[in-house]
Short mmCIF file of C-alpha atoms (C1' of nucleotides) in Angstrom, two decimals:
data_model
loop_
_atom_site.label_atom_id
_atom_site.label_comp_id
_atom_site.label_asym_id
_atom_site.label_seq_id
_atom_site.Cartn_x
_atom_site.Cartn_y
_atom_site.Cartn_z
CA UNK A 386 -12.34 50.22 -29.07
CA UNK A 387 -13.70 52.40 -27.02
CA UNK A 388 -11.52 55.46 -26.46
CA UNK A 389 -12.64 58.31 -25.42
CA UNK A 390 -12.63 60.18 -28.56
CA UNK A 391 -14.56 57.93 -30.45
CA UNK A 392 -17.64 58.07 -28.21
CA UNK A 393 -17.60 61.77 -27.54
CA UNK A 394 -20.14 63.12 -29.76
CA UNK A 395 -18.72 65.78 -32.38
CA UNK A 396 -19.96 69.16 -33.91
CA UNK A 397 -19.24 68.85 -37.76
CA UNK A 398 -19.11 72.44 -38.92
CA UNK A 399 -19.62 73.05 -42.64
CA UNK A 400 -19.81 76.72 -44.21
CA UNK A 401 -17.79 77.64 -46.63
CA UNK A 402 -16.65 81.13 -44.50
CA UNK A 403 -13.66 80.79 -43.00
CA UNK A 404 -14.17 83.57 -40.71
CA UNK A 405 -17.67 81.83 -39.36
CA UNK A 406 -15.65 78.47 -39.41
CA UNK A 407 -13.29 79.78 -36.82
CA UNK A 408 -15.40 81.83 -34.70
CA UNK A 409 -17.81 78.65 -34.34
CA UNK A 410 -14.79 76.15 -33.51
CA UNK A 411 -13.90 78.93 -30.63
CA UNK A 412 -17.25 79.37 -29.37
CA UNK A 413 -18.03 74.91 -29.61
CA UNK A 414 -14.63 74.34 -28.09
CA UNK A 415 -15.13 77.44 -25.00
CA UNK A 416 -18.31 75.04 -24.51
CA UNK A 417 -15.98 71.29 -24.34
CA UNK A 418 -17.71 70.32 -27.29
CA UNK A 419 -15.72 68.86 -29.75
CA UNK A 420 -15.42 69.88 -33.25
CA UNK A 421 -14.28 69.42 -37.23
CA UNK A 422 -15.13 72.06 -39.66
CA UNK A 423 -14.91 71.41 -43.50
CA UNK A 424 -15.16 74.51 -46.00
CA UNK A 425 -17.67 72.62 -48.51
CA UNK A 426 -20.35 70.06 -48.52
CA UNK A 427 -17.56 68.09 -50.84
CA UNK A 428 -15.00 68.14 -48.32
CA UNK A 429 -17.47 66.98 -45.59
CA UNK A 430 -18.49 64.17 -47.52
CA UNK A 431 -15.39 63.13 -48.46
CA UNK A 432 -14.19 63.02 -44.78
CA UNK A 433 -17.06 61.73 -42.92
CA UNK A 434 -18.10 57.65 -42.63
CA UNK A 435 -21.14 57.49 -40.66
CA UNK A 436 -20.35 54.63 -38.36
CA UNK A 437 -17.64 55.75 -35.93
CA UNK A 438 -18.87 59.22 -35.43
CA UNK A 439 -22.01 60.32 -33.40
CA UNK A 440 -22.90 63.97 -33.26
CA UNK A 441 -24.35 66.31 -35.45
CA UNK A 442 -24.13 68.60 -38.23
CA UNK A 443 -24.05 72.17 -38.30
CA UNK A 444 -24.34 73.10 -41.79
CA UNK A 445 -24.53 76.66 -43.52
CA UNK A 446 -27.21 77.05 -46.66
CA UNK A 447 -25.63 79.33 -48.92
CA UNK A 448 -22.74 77.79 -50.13
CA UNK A 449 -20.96 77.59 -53.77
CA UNK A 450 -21.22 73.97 -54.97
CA UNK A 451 -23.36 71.70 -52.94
CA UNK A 452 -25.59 73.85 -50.96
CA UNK A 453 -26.95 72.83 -47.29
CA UNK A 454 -29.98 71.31 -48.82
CA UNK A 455 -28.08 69.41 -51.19
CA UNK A 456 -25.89 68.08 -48.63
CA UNK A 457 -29.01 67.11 -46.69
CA UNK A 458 -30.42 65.66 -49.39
CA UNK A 459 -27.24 63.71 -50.76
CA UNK A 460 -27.18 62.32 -47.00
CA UNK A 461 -30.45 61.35 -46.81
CA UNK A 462 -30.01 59.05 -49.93
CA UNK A 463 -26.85 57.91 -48.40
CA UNK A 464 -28.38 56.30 -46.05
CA UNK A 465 -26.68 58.11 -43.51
CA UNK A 466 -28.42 59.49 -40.48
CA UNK A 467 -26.69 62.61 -38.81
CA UNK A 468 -28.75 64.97 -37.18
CA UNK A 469 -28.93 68.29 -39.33
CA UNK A 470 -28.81 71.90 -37.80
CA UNK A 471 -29.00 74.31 -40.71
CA UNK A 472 -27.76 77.95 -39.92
CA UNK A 473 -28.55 81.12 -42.29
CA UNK A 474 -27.52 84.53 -43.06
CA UNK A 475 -30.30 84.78 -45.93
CA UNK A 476 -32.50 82.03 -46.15
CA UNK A 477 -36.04 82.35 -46.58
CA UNK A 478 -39.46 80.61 -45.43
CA UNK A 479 -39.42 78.03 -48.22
CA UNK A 480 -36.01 76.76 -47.98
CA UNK A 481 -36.25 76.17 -44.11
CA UNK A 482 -39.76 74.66 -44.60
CA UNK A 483 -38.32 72.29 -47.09
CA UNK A 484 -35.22 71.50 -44.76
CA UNK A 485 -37.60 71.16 -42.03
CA UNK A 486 -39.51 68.61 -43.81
CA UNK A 487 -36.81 66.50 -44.59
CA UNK A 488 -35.80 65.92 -41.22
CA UNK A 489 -33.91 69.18 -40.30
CA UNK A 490 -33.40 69.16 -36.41
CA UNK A 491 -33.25 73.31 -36.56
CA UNK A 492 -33.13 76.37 -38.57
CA UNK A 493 -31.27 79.20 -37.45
CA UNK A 494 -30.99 82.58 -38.86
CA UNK A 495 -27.38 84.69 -38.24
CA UNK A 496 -26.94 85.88 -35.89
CA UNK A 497 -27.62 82.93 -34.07
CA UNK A 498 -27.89 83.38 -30.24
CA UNK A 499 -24.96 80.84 -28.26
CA UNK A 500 -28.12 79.52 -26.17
CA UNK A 501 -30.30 78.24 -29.30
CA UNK A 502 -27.48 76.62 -30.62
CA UNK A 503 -26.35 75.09 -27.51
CA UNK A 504 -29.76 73.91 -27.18
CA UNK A 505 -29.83 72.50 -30.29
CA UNK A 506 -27.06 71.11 -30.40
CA UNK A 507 -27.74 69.20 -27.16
CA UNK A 508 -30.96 67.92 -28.80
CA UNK A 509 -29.35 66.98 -31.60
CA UNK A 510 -26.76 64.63 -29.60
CA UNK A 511 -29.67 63.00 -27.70
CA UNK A 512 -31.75 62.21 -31.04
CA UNK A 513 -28.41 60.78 -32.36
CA UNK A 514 -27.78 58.77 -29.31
CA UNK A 515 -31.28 57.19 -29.53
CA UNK A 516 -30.95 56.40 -33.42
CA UNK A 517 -27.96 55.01 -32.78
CA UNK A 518 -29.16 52.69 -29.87
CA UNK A 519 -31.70 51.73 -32.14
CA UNK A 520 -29.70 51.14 -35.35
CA UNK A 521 -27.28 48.71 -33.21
CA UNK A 522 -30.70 46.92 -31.78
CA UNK A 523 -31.79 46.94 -35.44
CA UNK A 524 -28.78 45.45 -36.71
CA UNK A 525 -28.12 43.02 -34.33
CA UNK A 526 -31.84 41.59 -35.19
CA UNK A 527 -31.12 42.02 -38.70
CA UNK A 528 -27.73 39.71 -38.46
CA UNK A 529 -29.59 36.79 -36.86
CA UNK A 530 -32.38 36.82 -39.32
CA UNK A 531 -29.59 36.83 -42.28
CA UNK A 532 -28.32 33.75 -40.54
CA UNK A 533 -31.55 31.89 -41.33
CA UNK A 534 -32.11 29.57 -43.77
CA UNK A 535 -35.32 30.56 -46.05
CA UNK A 536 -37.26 28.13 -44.94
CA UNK A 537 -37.17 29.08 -41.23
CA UNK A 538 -37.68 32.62 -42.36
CA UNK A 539 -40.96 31.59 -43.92
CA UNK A 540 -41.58 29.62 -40.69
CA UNK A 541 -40.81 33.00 -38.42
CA UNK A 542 -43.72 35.02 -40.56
CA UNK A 543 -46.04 32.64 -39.52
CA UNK A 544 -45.28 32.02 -36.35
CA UNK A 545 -45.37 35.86 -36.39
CA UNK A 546 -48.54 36.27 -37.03
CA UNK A 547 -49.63 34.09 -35.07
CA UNK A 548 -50.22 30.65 -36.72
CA UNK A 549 -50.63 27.11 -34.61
CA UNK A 550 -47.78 24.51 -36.01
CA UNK A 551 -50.61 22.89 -37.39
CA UNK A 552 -51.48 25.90 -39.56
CA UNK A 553 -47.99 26.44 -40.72
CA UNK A 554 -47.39 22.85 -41.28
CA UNK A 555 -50.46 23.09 -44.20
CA UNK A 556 -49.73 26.51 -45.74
CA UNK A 557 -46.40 25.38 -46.35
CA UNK A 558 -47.45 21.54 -47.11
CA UNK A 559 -44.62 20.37 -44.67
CA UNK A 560 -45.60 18.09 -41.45
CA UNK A 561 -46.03 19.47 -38.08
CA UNK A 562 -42.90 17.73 -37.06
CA UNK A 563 -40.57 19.89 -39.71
CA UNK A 564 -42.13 22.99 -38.43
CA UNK A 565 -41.27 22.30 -35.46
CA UNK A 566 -37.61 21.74 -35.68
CA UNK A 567 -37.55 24.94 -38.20
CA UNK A 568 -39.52 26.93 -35.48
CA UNK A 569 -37.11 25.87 -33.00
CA UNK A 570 -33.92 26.49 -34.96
CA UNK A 571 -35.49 30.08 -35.61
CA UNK A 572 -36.06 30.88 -32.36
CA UNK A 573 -32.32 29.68 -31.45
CA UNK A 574 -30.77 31.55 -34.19
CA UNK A 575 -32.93 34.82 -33.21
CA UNK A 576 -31.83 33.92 -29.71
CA UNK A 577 -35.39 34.80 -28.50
CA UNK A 578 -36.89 33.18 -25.59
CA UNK A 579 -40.64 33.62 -27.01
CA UNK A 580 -42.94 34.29 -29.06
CA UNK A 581 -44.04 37.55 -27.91
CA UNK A 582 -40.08 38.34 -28.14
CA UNK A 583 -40.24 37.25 -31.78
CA UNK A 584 -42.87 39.30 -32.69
CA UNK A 585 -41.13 41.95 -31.17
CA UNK A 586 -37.78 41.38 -33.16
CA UNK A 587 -39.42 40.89 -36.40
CA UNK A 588 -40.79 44.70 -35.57
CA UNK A 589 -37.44 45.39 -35.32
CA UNK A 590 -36.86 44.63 -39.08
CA UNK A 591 -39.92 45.86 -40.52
CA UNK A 592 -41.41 42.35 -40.96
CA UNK A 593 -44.93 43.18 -41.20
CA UNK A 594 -47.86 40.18 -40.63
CA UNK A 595 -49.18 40.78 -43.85
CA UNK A 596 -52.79 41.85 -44.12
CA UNK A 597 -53.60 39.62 -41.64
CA UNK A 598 -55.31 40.57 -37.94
CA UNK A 599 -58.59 37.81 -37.95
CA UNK A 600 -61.95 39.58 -37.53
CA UNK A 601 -62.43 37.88 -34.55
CA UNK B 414 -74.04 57.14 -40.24
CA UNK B 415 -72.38 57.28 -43.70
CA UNK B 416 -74.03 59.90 -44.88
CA UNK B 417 -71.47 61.71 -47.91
CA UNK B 418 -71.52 65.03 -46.05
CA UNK B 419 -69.86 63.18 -42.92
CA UNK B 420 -67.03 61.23 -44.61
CA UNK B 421 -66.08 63.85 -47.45
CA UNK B 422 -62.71 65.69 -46.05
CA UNK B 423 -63.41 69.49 -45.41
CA UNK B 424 -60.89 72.21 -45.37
CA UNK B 425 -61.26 74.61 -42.79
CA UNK B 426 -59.63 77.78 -43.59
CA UNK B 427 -59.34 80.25 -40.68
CA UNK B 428 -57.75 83.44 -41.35
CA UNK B 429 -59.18 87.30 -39.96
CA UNK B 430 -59.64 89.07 -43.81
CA UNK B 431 -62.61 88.21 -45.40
CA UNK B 432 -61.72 88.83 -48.79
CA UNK B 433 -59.07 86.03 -48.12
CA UNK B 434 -61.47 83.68 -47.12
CA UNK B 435 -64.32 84.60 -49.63
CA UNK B 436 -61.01 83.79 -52.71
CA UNK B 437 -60.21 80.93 -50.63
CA UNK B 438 -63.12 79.51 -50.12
CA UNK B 439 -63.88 79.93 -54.06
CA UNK B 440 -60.77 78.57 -54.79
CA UNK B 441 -61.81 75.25 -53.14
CA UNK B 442 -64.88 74.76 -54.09
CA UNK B 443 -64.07 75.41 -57.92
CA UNK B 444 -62.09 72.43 -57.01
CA UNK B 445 -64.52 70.60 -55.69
CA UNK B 446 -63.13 70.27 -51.54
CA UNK B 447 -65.47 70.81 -49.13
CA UNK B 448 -64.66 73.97 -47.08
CA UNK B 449 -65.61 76.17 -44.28
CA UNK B 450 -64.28 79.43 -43.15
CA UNK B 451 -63.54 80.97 -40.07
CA UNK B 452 -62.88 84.37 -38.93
CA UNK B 453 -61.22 83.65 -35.77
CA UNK B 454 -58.92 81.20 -33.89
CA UNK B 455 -61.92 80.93 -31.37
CA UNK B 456 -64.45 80.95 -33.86
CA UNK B 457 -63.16 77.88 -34.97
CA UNK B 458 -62.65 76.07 -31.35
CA UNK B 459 -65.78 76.80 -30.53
CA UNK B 460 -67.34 75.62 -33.33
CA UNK B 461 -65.03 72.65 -34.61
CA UNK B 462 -65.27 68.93 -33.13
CA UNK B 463 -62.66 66.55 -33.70
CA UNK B 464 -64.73 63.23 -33.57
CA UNK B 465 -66.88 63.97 -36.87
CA UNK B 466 -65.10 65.62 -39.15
CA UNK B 467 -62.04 64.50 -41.28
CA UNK B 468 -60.00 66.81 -43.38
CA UNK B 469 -57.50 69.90 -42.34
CA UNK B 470 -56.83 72.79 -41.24
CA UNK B 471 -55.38 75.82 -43.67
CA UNK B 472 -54.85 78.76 -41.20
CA UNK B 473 -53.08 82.16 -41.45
CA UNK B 474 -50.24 82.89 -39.21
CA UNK B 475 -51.17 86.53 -38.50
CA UNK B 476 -54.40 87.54 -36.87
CA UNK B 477 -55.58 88.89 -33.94
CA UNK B 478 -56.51 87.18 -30.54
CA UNK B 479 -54.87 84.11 -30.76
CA UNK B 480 -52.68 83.46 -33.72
CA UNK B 481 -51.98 81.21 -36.23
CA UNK B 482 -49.34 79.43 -34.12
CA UNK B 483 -51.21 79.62 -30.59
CA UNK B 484 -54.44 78.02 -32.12
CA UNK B 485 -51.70 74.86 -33.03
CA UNK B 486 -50.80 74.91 -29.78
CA UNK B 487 -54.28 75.55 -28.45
CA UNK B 488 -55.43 72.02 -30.34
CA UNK B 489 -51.75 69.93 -29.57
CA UNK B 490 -53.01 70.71 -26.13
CA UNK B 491 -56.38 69.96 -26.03
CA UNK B 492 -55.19 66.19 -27.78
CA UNK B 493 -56.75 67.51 -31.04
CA UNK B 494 -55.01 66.11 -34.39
CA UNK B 495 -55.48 67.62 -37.23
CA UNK B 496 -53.30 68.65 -39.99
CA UNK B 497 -52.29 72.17 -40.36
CA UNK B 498 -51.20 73.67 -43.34
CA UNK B 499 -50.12 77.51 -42.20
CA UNK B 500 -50.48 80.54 -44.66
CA UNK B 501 -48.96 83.31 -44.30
CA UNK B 502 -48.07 87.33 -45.77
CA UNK B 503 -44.85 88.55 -43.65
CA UNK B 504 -44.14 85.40 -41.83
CA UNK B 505 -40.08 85.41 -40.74
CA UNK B 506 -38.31 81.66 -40.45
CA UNK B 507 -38.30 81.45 -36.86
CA UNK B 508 -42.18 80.96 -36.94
CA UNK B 509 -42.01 78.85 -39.92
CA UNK B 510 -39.59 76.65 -37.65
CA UNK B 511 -41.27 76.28 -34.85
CA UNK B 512 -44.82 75.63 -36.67
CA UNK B 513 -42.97 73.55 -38.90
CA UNK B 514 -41.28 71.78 -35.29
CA UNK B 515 -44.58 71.57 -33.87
CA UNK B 516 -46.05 68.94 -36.52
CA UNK B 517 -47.51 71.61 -39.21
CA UNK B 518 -47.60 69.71 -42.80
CA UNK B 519 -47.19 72.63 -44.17
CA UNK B 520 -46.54 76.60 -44.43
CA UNK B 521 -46.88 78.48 -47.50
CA UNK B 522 -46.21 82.16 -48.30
CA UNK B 523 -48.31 84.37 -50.18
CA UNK B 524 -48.63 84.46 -52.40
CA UNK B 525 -49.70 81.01 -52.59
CA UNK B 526 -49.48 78.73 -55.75
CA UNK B 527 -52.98 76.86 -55.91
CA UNK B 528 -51.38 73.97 -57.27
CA UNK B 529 -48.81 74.04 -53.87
CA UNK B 530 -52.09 74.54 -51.82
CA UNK B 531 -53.57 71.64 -53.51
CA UNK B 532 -50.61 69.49 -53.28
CA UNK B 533 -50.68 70.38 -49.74
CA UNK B 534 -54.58 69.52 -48.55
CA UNK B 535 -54.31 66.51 -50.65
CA UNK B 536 -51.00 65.43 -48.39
CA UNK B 537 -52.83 66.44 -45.38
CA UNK B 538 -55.84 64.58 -46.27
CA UNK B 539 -54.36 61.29 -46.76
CA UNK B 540 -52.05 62.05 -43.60
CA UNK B 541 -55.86 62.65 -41.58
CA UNK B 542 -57.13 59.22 -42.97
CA UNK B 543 -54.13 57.15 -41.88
CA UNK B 544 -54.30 59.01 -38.45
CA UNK B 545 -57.94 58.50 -37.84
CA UNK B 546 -57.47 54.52 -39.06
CA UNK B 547 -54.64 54.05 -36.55
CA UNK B 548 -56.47 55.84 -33.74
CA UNK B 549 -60.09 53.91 -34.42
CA UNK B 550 -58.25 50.94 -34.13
CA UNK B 551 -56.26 52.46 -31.22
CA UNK B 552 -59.63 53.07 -29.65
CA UNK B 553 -61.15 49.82 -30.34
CA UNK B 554 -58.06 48.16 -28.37
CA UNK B 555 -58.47 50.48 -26.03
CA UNK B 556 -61.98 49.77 -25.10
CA UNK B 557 -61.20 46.28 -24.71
CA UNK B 558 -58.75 46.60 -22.54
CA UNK B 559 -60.44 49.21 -20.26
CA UNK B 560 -63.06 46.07 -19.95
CA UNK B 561 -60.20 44.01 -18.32
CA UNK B 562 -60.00 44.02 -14.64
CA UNK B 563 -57.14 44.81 -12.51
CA UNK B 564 -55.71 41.85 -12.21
CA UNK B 565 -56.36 40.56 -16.25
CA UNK B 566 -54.09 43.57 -16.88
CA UNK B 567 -51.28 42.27 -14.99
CA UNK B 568 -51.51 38.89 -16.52
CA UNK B 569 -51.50 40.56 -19.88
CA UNK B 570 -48.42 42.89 -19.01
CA UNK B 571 -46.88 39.33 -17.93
CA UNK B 572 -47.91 37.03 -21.18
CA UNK B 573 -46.54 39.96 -23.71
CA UNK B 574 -43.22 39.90 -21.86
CA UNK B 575 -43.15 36.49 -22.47
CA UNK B 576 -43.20 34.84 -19.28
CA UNK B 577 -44.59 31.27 -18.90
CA UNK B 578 -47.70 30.94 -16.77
CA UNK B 579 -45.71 29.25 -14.26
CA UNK B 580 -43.42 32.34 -13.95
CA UNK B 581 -46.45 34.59 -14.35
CA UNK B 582 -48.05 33.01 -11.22
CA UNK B 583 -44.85 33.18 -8.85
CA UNK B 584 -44.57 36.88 -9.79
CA UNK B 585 -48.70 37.47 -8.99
CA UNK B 586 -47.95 35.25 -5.99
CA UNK B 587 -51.26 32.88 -7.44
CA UNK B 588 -51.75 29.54 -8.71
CA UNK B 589 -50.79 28.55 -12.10
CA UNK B 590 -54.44 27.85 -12.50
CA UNK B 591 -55.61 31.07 -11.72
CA UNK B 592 -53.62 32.06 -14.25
CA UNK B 593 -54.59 30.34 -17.10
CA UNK B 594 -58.10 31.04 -16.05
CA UNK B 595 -56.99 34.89 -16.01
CA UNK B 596 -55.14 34.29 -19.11
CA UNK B 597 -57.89 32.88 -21.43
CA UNK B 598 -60.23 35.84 -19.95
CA UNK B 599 -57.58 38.15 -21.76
CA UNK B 600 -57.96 36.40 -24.71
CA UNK B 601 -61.30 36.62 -25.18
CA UNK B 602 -62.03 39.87 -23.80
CA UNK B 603 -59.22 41.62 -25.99
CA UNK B 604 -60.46 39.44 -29.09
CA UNK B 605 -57.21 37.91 -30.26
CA UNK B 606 -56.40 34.55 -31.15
CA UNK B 607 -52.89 34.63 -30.40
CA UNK B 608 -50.29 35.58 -28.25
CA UNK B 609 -48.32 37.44 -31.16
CA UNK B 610 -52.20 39.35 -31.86
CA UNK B 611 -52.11 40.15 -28.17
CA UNK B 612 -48.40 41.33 -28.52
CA UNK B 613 -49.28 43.74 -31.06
CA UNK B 614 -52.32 45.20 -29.40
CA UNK B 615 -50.29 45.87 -26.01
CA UNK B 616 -48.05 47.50 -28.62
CA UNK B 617 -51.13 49.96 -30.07
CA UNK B 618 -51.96 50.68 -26.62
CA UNK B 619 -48.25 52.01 -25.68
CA UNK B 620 -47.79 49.52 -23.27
CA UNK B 621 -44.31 48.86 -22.81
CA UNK B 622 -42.66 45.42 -22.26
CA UNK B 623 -41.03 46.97 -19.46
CA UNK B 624 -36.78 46.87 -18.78
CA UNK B 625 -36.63 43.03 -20.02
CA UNK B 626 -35.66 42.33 -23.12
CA UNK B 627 -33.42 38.97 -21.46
CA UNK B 628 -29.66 39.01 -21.98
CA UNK B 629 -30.01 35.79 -24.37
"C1'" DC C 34 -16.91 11.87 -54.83
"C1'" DT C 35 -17.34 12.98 -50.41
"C1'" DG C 36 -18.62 15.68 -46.85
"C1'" DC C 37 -21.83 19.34 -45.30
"C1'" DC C 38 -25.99 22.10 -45.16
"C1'" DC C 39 -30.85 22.11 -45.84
"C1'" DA C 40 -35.26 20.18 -45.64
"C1'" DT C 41 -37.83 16.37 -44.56
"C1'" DA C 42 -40.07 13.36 -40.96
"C1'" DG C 43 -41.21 9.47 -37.54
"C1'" DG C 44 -41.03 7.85 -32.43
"C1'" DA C 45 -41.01 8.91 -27.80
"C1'" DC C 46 -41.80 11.82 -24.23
"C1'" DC C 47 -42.54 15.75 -21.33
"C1'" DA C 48 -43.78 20.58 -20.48
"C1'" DA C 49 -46.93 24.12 -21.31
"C1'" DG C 50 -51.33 25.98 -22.70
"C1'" DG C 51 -56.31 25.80 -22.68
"C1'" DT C 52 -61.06 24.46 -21.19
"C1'" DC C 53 -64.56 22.06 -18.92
"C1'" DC C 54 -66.95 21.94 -14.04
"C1'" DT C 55 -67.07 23.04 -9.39
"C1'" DA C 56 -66.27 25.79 -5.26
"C1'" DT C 57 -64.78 29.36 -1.80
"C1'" DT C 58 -63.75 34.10 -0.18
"C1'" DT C 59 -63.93 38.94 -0.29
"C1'" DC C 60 -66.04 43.40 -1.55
"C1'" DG C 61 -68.98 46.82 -2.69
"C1'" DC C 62 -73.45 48.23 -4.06
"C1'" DA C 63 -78.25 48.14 -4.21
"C1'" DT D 655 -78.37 41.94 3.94
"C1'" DG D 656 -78.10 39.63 0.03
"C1'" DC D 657 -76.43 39.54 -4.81
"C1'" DG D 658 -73.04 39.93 -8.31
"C1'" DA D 659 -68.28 40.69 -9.80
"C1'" DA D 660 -63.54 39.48 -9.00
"C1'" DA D 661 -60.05 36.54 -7.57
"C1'" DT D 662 -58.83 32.27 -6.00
"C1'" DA D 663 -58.00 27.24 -7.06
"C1'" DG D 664 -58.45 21.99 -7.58
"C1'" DG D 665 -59.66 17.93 -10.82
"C1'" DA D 666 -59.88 16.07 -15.25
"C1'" DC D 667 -58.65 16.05 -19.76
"C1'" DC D 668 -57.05 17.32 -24.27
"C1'" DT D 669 -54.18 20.08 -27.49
"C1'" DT D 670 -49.90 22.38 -28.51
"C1'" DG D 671 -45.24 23.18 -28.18
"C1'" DG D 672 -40.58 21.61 -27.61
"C1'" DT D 673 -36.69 18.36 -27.57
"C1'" DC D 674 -34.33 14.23 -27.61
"C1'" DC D 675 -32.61 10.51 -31.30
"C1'" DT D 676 -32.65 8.66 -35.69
"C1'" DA D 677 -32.86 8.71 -40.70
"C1'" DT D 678 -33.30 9.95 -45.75
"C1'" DG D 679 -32.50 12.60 -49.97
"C1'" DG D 680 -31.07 16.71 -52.72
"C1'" DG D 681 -27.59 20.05 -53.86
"C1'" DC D 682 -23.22 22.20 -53.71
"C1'" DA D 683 -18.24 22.99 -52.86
"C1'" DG D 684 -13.81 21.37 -51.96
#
DNA sequence: CTGCCCATAGGACCAAGGTCCTATTTCGCA
DNA sequence: TGCGAAATAGGACCTTGGTCCTATGGGCAG
């Protein structure tokens, strides 16, 4: 499951000139990268599943149907997180400010020196890498928590933030001896060897202790 | 401490033509921000303090002496944060990128819509109140913590990795008394009530949990 | 209708955390 | 040179947390 080509990073190309197409594949490829180019933001999204492929995208703006922003956009509410590199023969300020706002990695203008987009391109692998580490941490979290039952879930919040088995035991009007089998079945089930590793995890998933934080 | 004039957000507009200013500064007022103008990059660092006064910066890319995009760099250097929202007449997309890479909200091209401009310093407004929240608390935990000693810091590093005071002593190479006596010092003198309070502070402060993270 | 999961909880017991009080040693600063 | 802060630690004692085993009752799917 791990072959090599699956875990070498790849340059998605998408611009709707063939010519460009090429001459990008040659000059990614001359630099062992490797490479898939699609002629429209349709046929990218058609091809591409976000889970088995890291890398990045290297998308033209001007295109007929979906433009680059579009795409970007259309990922974004996907869900999907691919680093973006946007390239341009005739952009202008607002549309790179706009793409740079929603998460662009780079903006390039044509011609577009090898060096910057080497550079970005390298950048754009390690942010991927990272989200990707994260994601997997995130998920993994995310599985054990789904394996709780809801009352242990309400038992990890309070734990969480910070509650005695006492405390917990009243806000939930259970005895001290339930939470403590719940706490300890959460615990197991998150596979976390303390507390300060639970409050960690439930980072993880966005769990937030409420408006809590005692004024001392 | 409170006074109105201290807590009201001003715009500080710095940009070399006067007649700029003067509309800008107009503009702003009419709708009722608080605003001051600068002719310079260095009039405004020499005359701007971080510490007292919330609200953002709206500067022009092109001016003499240091420009638009070395006075953001001039203030990420110096540890200042405050939002920039650039303006600017014959800006090209390179700069617009890199301001735009460099944490700018913004960067508008004249001409400028008010209502984009307004959109824009409300954004970086609220952006400037949930920074200065995070970093007074930031501070607060920070202050605590620089009250620790040396060796209340290392029992702290130890209790939000999760270690039991037992293992916390072998790796100190003390007592499991000292310990706790170390350990309830770091309580107190951080202001928490819990370990999962503590947990979160470490987490303001940056401190990491080191390469643990047990294999479960 | 019969298991199975979930939530409940008591008894017993031990480990871990926390807090008194007391006491010693080492350092650096006044 | 003496005083205070920091680090050390033992004794005593209580609270909390955690884990056995056992047991009951509701709800749901096979």
């Amino acid at each position: 499951m791990t072959r090599e080509t699956e875990t070498l990073p790849t340059v998605f190309v998408v611009d709707d000139d063939a010519a460009v197409r090429k001459s990008l594949e040659r000059l990614l490829r001359s630099e062992g990268y490797r490479s898939e180019s699609f002629a429209s933001a349709d046929g990218f999204l058609e091809r591409w599943r976000p889970d088995p492929a890291p890398g990045c995208l290297v998308l033209d703006v001007e295109m007929p149907g979906l433009d680059g922003l579009q795409l970007q956009q259309a990922l974004h509410l996907s869900g999907a997180a691919i680093p973006i590199i946007f390239i341009t023969g005739h952009g202008d300020i607002p549309r790179s400010v706009k793409a740079m706002k929603a998460g662009a990695l780079d903006f390039l203008t044509k011609p577009v020196r090898d060096e910057d987009l080497f550079k970005a391109i390298q950048q754009a692998f390690s942010w991927d890498r990272r989200q990707r580490a994260e994601r997997a941490e995130r998920d993994a979290v995310a599985e054990r928590f789904a394996a709780l039952t809801p009352r242990e879930r309400e038992v990890l919040m309070l734990v969480v933030r910070g509650l005695l088995n006492k405390q917990i035991a009243f806000e939930l009007g259970a005895s001290e001896k339930t939470i403590k089998i719940h706490r300890g079945r959460v615990m197991q089930k998150m596979r976390v060897p303390s507390v300060a590793d639970l409050v960690r995890a439930a980072q993880k998933l966005g769990l937030q202790p409420d408006v809590s934080q005692p004024p001392a």
